[in-house]
XYZ file of C-alpha atoms in Angstrom:
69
model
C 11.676 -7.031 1.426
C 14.811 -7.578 -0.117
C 17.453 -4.859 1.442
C 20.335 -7.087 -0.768
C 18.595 -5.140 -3.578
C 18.999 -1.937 -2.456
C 21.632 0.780 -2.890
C 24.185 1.089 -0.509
C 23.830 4.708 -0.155
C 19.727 3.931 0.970
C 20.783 1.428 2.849
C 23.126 3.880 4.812
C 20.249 6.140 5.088
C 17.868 3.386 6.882
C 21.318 2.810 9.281
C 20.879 6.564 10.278
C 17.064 6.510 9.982
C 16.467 4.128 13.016
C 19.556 4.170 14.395
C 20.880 1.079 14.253
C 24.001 -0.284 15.703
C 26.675 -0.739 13.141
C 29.241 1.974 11.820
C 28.916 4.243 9.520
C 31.303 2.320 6.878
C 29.989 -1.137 7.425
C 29.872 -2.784 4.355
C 26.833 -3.229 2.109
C 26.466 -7.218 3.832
C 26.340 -5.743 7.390
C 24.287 -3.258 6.587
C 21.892 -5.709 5.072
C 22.320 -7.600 7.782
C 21.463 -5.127 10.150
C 18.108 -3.759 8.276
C 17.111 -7.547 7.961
C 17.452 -7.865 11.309
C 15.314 -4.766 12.183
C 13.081 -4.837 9.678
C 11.866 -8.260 10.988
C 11.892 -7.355 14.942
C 8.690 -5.239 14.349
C 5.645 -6.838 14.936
C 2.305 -5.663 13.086
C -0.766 -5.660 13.355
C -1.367 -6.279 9.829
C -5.871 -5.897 10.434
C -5.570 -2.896 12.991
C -3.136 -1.557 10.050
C -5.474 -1.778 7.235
C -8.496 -0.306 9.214
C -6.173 2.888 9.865
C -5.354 3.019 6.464
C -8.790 2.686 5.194
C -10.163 5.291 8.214
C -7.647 7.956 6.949
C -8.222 7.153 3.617
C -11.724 7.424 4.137
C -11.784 11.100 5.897
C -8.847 12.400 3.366
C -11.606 11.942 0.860
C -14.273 14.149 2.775
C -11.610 16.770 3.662
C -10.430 16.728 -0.279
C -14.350 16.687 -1.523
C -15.065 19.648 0.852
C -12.327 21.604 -0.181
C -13.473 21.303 -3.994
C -10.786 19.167 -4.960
């Protein structure tokens, strides 16, 4: 993910979002910087993630087909 291509304004937005530790005017390179940073600390499960995506995928479909839509 590039966060160099992002707006500063979102960018402020992800600072507030997960509340990370840099001020509220950093400028846009910190705040890259700092969602870099974050954005790469999280592990995932990347086969656990698609088998939750498929499961709720999966019973959204019943619950839509049952509900006539």
């Amino acid at each position: 993910l590039d966060f160099g291509s992002l707006n500063i304004q979102v960018l402020r937005r992800y600072r507030q979002a997960f509340k990370l530790n840099v001020k509220a005017r950093s400028s846009k390179d910190d705040l890259v910087l700092a969602a870099s940073r974050h954005f790469t600390s999280h592990m995932v499960d990347e086969v656990d993630t698609i088998a939750r995506f498929l499961y709720t995928v999966h019973s959204n479909k019943e619950k839509c087909a049952s509900a006539g839509y």
